[in-house]
Tab-separated table of C-alpha atoms and ligand atoms in Angstrom:
chain	number	residue	atom	x	y	z
A	486	UNK	CA	-1.659	-79.836	21.995
A	487	UNK	CA	1.648	-78.711	23.565
A	488	UNK	CA	3.907	-81.600	24.341
A	489	UNK	CA	5.080	-81.634	27.952
A	490	UNK	CA	7.242	-84.409	29.399
A	491	UNK	CA	7.888	-85.164	33.049
A	492	UNK	CA	11.057	-87.220	33.443
A	493	UNK	CA	11.742	-88.465	36.949
A	494	UNK	CA	15.363	-88.770	38.060
A	495	UNK	CA	16.599	-86.584	35.220
A	496	UNK	CA	19.547	-84.904	36.940
A	497	UNK	CA	21.976	-87.648	35.930
A	498	UNK	CA	22.505	-90.768	33.858
A	499	UNK	CA	19.685	-92.215	31.799
A	500	UNK	CA	17.062	-89.674	32.907
A	501	UNK	CA	19.305	-86.778	31.912
A	502	UNK	CA	19.757	-88.246	28.423
A	503	UNK	CA	16.001	-88.832	28.118
A	504	UNK	CA	15.252	-85.221	29.101
A	505	UNK	CA	17.768	-83.855	26.575
A	506	UNK	CA	16.548	-86.097	23.735
A	507	UNK	CA	12.882	-85.277	24.404
A	508	UNK	CA	13.692	-81.569	24.366
A	509	UNK	CA	15.312	-82.063	20.944
A	510	UNK	CA	12.004	-83.615	19.843
A	511	UNK	CA	10.175	-80.454	20.907
A	512	UNK	CA	8.921	-81.410	24.364
A	513	UNK	CA	8.908	-78.925	27.209
A	514	UNK	CA	10.528	-80.918	30.000
A	515	UNK	CA	10.201	-81.092	33.772
A	516	UNK	CA	13.584	-82.325	35.019
A	517	UNK	CA	12.861	-84.048	38.334
A	518	UNK	CA	15.595	-84.783	40.867
A	519	UNK	CA	15.979	-85.869	44.476
A	520	UNK	CA	19.241	-84.360	45.784
A	521	UNK	CA	21.427	-83.135	42.919
A	522	UNK	CA	19.850	-79.755	42.356
A	523	UNK	CA	22.788	-78.213	40.518
A	524	UNK	CA	22.995	-81.065	38.020
A	525	UNK	CA	19.232	-80.906	37.400
A	526	UNK	CA	19.401	-77.118	36.929
A	527	UNK	CA	22.236	-77.657	34.423
A	528	UNK	CA	20.088	-80.088	32.401
A	529	UNK	CA	17.207	-77.588	32.345
A	530	UNK	CA	19.574	-74.736	31.479
A	531	UNK	CA	21.105	-76.761	28.604
A	532	UNK	CA	17.623	-77.306	27.177
A	533	UNK	CA	16.733	-73.611	27.470
A	534	UNK	CA	20.066	-72.576	25.884
A	535	UNK	CA	19.180	-74.775	22.905
A	536	UNK	CA	15.869	-72.927	22.556
A	537	UNK	CA	13.619	-75.333	24.448
A	538	UNK	CA	11.531	-75.064	27.601
A	539	UNK	CA	12.507	-76.807	30.811
A	540	UNK	CA	12.412	-76.524	34.559
A	541	UNK	CA	14.063	-78.504	37.339
A	542	UNK	CA	11.774	-79.614	40.160
A	543	UNK	CA	12.765	-81.409	43.343
A	544	UNK	CA	10.528	-84.216	44.563
A	545	UNK	CA	11.044	-87.597	46.150
A	546	UNK	CA	8.938	-89.821	43.904
A	547	UNK	CA	8.165	-92.006	46.904
A	548	UNK	CA	6.315	-89.091	48.513
A	549	UNK	CA	2.804	-88.683	47.074
A	550	UNK	CA	2.355	-85.123	48.309
A	551	UNK	CA	5.684	-83.970	46.813
A	552	UNK	CA	4.846	-85.651	43.523
A	553	UNK	CA	1.427	-83.993	43.417
A	554	UNK	CA	3.053	-80.604	44.125
A	555	UNK	CA	5.648	-81.213	41.377
A	556	UNK	CA	2.931	-82.030	38.849
A	557	UNK	CA	0.953	-78.903	39.821
A	558	UNK	CA	4.111	-76.777	39.445
A	559	UNK	CA	4.844	-78.345	36.052
A	560	UNK	CA	1.290	-77.834	34.810
A	561	UNK	CA	1.329	-74.182	35.869
A	562	UNK	CA	4.685	-73.416	34.245
A	563	UNK	CA	4.757	-75.693	31.177
A	564	UNK	CA	1.224	-77.027	30.732
A	565	UNK	CA	-0.393	-80.416	31.420
A	566	UNK	CA	1.918	-83.446	31.248
A	567	UNK	CA	1.368	-85.383	28.015
A	568	UNK	CA	4.316	-87.781	28.454
A	569	UNK	CA	5.472	-89.291	31.740
A	570	UNK	CA	8.772	-91.142	31.931
A	571	UNK	CA	9.200	-93.066	35.176
A	572	UNK	CA	12.969	-93.288	35.297
A	573	UNK	CA	13.930	-92.494	38.923
A	574	UNK	CA	15.274	-95.568	40.637
A	575	UNK	CA	17.657	-96.898	43.241
A	576	UNK	CA	19.784	-100.036	43.159
A	577	UNK	CA	22.205	-101.774	45.454
A	578	UNK	CA	23.889	-105.070	46.139
A	579	UNK	CA	22.831	-106.940	49.263
A	580	UNK	CA	22.140	-110.554	50.116
A	581	UNK	CA	18.452	-111.305	50.503
A	582	UNK	CA	18.673	-112.445	54.147
A	583	UNK	CA	20.328	-109.173	55.121
A	584	UNK	CA	17.726	-106.785	53.678
A	585	UNK	CA	16.195	-104.721	56.468
A	586	UNK	CA	12.544	-103.621	56.572
A	587	UNK	CA	13.681	-100.080	55.855
A	588	UNK	CA	15.695	-101.081	52.751
A	589	UNK	CA	12.943	-103.353	51.432
A	590	UNK	CA	10.288	-100.624	51.783
A	591	UNK	CA	12.554	-97.973	50.254
A	592	UNK	CA	13.145	-100.060	47.086
A	593	UNK	CA	9.428	-100.682	46.760
A	594	UNK	CA	8.379	-97.124	47.509
A	595	UNK	CA	10.881	-95.471	45.139
A	596	UNK	CA	11.078	-97.919	42.220
A	597	UNK	CA	7.454	-99.072	42.190
A	598	UNK	CA	5.544	-96.666	44.431
A	599	UNK	CA	7.199	-93.750	42.635
A	600	UNK	CA	5.648	-94.864	39.357
A	601	UNK	CA	2.258	-95.229	40.993
A	602	UNK	CA	2.486	-91.750	42.538
A	603	UNK	CA	3.501	-90.005	39.321
A	604	UNK	CA	0.992	-91.867	37.169
A	605	UNK	CA	-1.872	-91.074	39.533
A	606	UNK	CA	-0.832	-87.411	39.554
A	607	UNK	CA	-0.767	-86.998	35.756
A	608	UNK	CA	-3.697	-89.261	34.883
A	609	UNK	CA	-6.602	-86.873	35.564
A	610	UNK	CA	-5.584	-84.649	32.648
A	611	UNK	CA	-4.703	-87.564	30.352
A	612	UNK	CA	-8.069	-89.193	31.061
A	613	UNK	CA	-9.842	-85.900	30.484
A	614	UNK	CA	-8.283	-85.390	27.028
A	615	UNK	CA	-8.167	-89.121	26.227
A	616	UNK	CA	-4.519	-88.950	25.162
A	617	UNK	CA	-1.099	-89.398	26.655
A	618	UNK	CA	1.848	-91.710	26.922
A	619	UNK	CA	3.640	-93.301	29.860
A	620	UNK	CA	7.037	-94.989	29.612
A	621	UNK	CA	8.394	-96.932	32.583
A	622	UNK	CA	12.074	-97.778	32.917
A	623	UNK	CA	12.436	-101.374	34.050
A	624	UNK	CA	15.617	-103.464	33.651
A	625	UNK	CA	16.966	-106.691	32.216
A	626	UNK	CA	17.229	-107.777	35.865
A	627	UNK	CA	13.450	-107.509	36.145
A	628	UNK	CA	13.149	-109.933	33.240
A	629	UNK	CA	15.961	-112.301	34.182
A	630	UNK	CA	16.452	-112.031	37.931
A	631	UNK	CA	19.625	-110.888	39.677
A	632	UNK	CA	21.539	-112.490	42.513
A	633	UNK	CA	22.128	-110.100	45.456
A	634	UNK	CA	19.688	-107.629	43.913
A	635	UNK	CA	16.443	-109.378	44.786
A	636	UNK	CA	14.609	-106.279	45.996
A	637	UNK	CA	15.703	-104.251	42.981
A	638	UNK	CA	14.841	-107.024	40.514
A	639	UNK	CA	11.408	-107.514	42.182
A	640	UNK	CA	10.543	-103.854	41.689
A	641	UNK	CA	11.706	-103.925	38.072
A	642	UNK	CA	9.645	-107.081	37.381
A	643	UNK	CA	6.676	-105.390	39.040
A	644	UNK	CA	7.052	-102.375	36.753
A	645	UNK	CA	6.603	-104.716	33.797
A	646	UNK	CA	3.425	-106.076	35.385
A	647	UNK	CA	2.228	-102.541	36.046
A	648	UNK	CA	2.970	-101.575	32.429
A	649	UNK	CA	1.017	-104.472	30.928
A	650	UNK	CA	-1.997	-104.210	33.239
A	651	UNK	CA	-2.255	-100.433	33.086
A	652	UNK	CA	-1.877	-100.525	29.300
A	653	UNK	CA	-5.027	-102.655	29.154
A	654	UNK	CA	-6.884	-100.453	31.634
A	655	UNK	CA	-6.014	-97.204	29.853
A	656	UNK	CA	-6.241	-98.353	26.230
A	657	UNK	CA	-9.941	-97.367	25.954
A	658	UNK	CA	-8.816	-93.837	26.895
A	659	UNK	CA	-6.138	-93.872	24.176
A	660	UNK	CA	-3.363	-93.604	26.770
A	661	UNK	CA	-0.400	-95.804	25.884
A	662	UNK	CA	1.765	-97.426	28.566
A	663	UNK	CA	5.068	-99.000	27.586
A	664	UNK	CA	8.306	-100.017	29.175
A	665	UNK	CA	12.008	-99.987	28.346
A	666	UNK	CA	14.206	-102.677	29.874
A	667	UNK	CA	17.786	-101.390	29.648
A	668	UNK	CA	20.796	-103.675	29.755
A	669	UNK	CA	23.966	-102.602	31.560
A	670	UNK	CA	24.233	-98.869	31.001
A	671	UNK	CA	27.350	-96.936	31.933
A	672	UNK	CA	26.073	-94.520	34.596
A	673	UNK	CA	26.808	-93.707	38.246
A	674	UNK	CA	24.447	-96.521	39.260
A	675	UNK	CA	26.688	-99.334	38.013
A	676	UNK	CA	30.063	-97.928	39.117
A	677	UNK	CA	29.808	-99.812	42.454
A	678	UNK	CA	30.262	-103.018	40.465
A	679	UNK	CA	33.874	-102.073	39.669
A	680	UNK	CA	35.742	-102.007	36.374
A	681	UNK	CA	36.436	-105.741	36.221
A	682	UNK	CA	32.760	-106.723	36.566
A	683	UNK	CA	31.713	-104.016	34.121
A	684	UNK	CA	34.184	-105.399	31.551
A	685	UNK	CA	32.746	-108.887	32.094
A	686	UNK	CA	29.215	-107.564	31.632
A	687	UNK	CA	30.269	-105.815	28.427
A	688	UNK	CA	31.674	-109.141	27.180
A	689	UNK	CA	28.429	-110.934	28.147
A	690	UNK	CA	26.483	-108.395	26.093
A	691	UNK	CA	26.158	-109.765	22.530
A	692	UNK	CA	26.912	-106.357	20.997
A	693	UNK	CA	30.117	-106.361	23.061
A	694	UNK	CA	29.810	-103.094	24.965
A	695	UNK	CA	27.992	-101.362	27.790
A	696	UNK	CA	25.040	-99.229	26.788
A	697	UNK	CA	25.042	-95.455	26.900
A	698	UNK	CA	22.263	-93.346	28.454
A	699	UNK	CA	21.464	-92.194	24.904
A	700	UNK	CA	20.840	-95.821	23.830
A	701	UNK	CA	17.975	-95.913	26.342
A	702	UNK	CA	16.795	-92.379	25.570
A	703	UNK	CA	16.375	-93.261	21.876
A	704	UNK	CA	14.106	-96.192	22.814
A	705	UNK	CA	12.015	-93.887	25.027
A	706	UNK	CA	11.726	-91.273	22.267
A	707	UNK	CA	10.513	-93.971	19.883
A	708	UNK	CA	7.891	-95.349	22.296
A	709	UNK	CA	6.647	-91.829	23.006
A	710	UNK	CA	6.420	-90.925	19.321
A	711	UNK	CA	3.549	-91.203	16.867
A	712	UNK	CA	5.567	-93.906	15.114
A	713	UNK	CA	4.680	-96.100	18.097
A	714	UNK	CA	1.002	-95.105	18.110
A	715	UNK	CA	-0.137	-98.776	17.846
A	716	UNK	CA	2.221	-99.966	20.602
A	717	UNK	CA	1.001	-100.343	24.159
A	718	UNK	CA	1.857	-102.756	26.951
A	719	UNK	CA	5.234	-103.482	25.337
A	720	UNK	CA	8.632	-104.119	26.897
A	721	UNK	CA	11.401	-102.877	24.639
A	722	UNK	CA	14.856	-104.186	25.469
A	723	UNK	CA	17.622	-101.602	25.083
A	724	UNK	CA	20.249	-104.135	26.065
A	725	UNK	CA	22.620	-104.931	23.218
A	726	UNK	CA	20.996	-108.356	22.867
A	727	UNK	CA	21.538	-109.334	26.541
A	728	UNK	CA	18.089	-110.924	26.675
A	729	UNK	CA	17.049	-112.550	23.437
B	1825	LIG	P1	21.626	-93.039	38.429
B	1825	LIG	O1	22.763	-92.641	37.589
B	1825	LIG	O2	21.866	-93.598	39.798
B	1825	LIG	O3	20.602	-91.800	38.544
B	1825	LIG	C1	19.455	-91.971	39.325
B	1825	LIG	C2	18.530	-90.791	39.118
B	1825	LIG	O4	17.331	-91.025	39.870
B	1825	LIG	C3	19.106	-89.492	39.629
B	1825	LIG	O5	18.654	-88.452	38.801
B	1825	LIG	C4	18.499	-89.367	41.029
B	1825	LIG	O6	18.389	-88.010	41.483
B	1825	LIG	C5	17.133	-89.941	40.782
B	1825	LIG	N1	16.461	-90.444	41.969
B	1825	LIG	C6	16.850	-91.440	42.799
B	1825	LIG	N2	15.947	-91.611	43.784
B	1825	LIG	C7	14.968	-90.697	43.562
B	1825	LIG	C8	13.777	-90.365	44.232
B	1825	LIG	N3	13.385	-91.012	45.342
B	1825	LIG	N4	13.012	-89.372	43.743
B	1825	LIG	C9	13.381	-88.691	42.632
B	1825	LIG	N5	14.511	-88.955	41.948
B	1825	LIG	C10	15.292	-89.953	42.413
B	1825	LIG	O7	20.744	-94.160	37.697
B	1825	LIG	P2	20.655	-94.553	36.118
B	1825	LIG	O8	21.654	-95.610	35.859
B	1825	LIG	O9	20.586	-93.365	35.276
B	1825	LIG	O10	19.234	-95.315	36.158
B	1825	LIG	C11	18.026	-94.678	35.795
B	1825	LIG	C12	16.938	-95.737	35.753
B	1825	LIG	O11	17.307	-96.768	34.847
B	1825	LIG	C13	16.698	-96.429	37.099
B	1825	LIG	O12	15.323	-96.696	37.271
B	1825	LIG	C14	17.453	-97.728	36.948
B	1825	LIG	O13	16.933	-98.745	37.777
B	1825	LIG	C15	17.241	-98.021	35.490
B	1825	LIG	N6	18.231	-98.929	34.917
B	1825	LIG	C16	19.554	-98.618	34.949
B	1825	LIG	C17	20.468	-99.507	34.405
B	1825	LIG	C18	21.944	-99.236	34.399
B	1825	LIG	O14	22.703	-100.171	34.055
B	1825	LIG	N7	22.419	-98.030	34.712
B	1825	LIG	C19	20.028	-100.711	33.851
B	1825	LIG	C20	18.664	-100.983	33.842
B	1825	LIG	C21	17.771	-100.085	34.375
B	1825	LIG	P3	19.619	-87.259	42.237
B	1825	LIG	O15	20.660	-86.989	41.175
B	1825	LIG	O16	19.016	-85.997	42.740
B	1825	LIG	O17	20.113	-88.183	43.274
């Protein structure tokens, strides 16, 4: 069976690294993005230049119809999705009492609803062939909790719950569902914290540095691989020992 990966939020940061690493492993890759078309096209073009197959597809993961259209487009061009990586996510710092309805619903609909939308769109084929793998990107903050990031941390904790429950539901169909919980990874997302806080977080990390997008991508590649064929419902920390 051809291996086809859909990586959400793959124009930048962790998703970009996951898309590039999966292409090196022989996957044809759908590089999903929300706004940064040029960066997503560059990721797809890099993969093609290296001899792989890839396409960039715009879709807001919070929008079920767009996600369904993206999956149809991917299936037509690359083949049915055999690996789904739910990486797209948004974060932000705000005190709990100040979160508006709009912000609260956006966190839930992108970080959690996005995973639901993509999974439901790729599942019919996976269920039909009784094979497939899903990897959700959670966070250490979903395991530990994070002050001033309550909405974000809630969605990341919920992704762990989704991973474990869905792993049980889909195990009879031989579809594996796992999760990576990254530590502090040096991407655009964390730059709002400022250099001083990032240095402190690197010091708080037992391995003494921030993670790279590739550190997370390697964990995803492992969970997706046959070497992890007996692993489902697992949460793999790619966090330099932050949570032990
Ligand atoms: P990032 O640099 O901010 O990149 C976010 C990516 O998600 C971009 O490709 C963006 O697309 C895409 N995206 C955002 N909203 C989307 C939507 N509604 N639909 C489709 N795509 C959307 O973030 P990152 O640091 O790489 O984080 C990736 C994932 O890892 C997130 O789920 C994040 O919560 C998680 N994580 C990150 C860290 C960290 O320290 N960086 C730690 C733990 C977990 P555009 O480029 O088009 O905007």
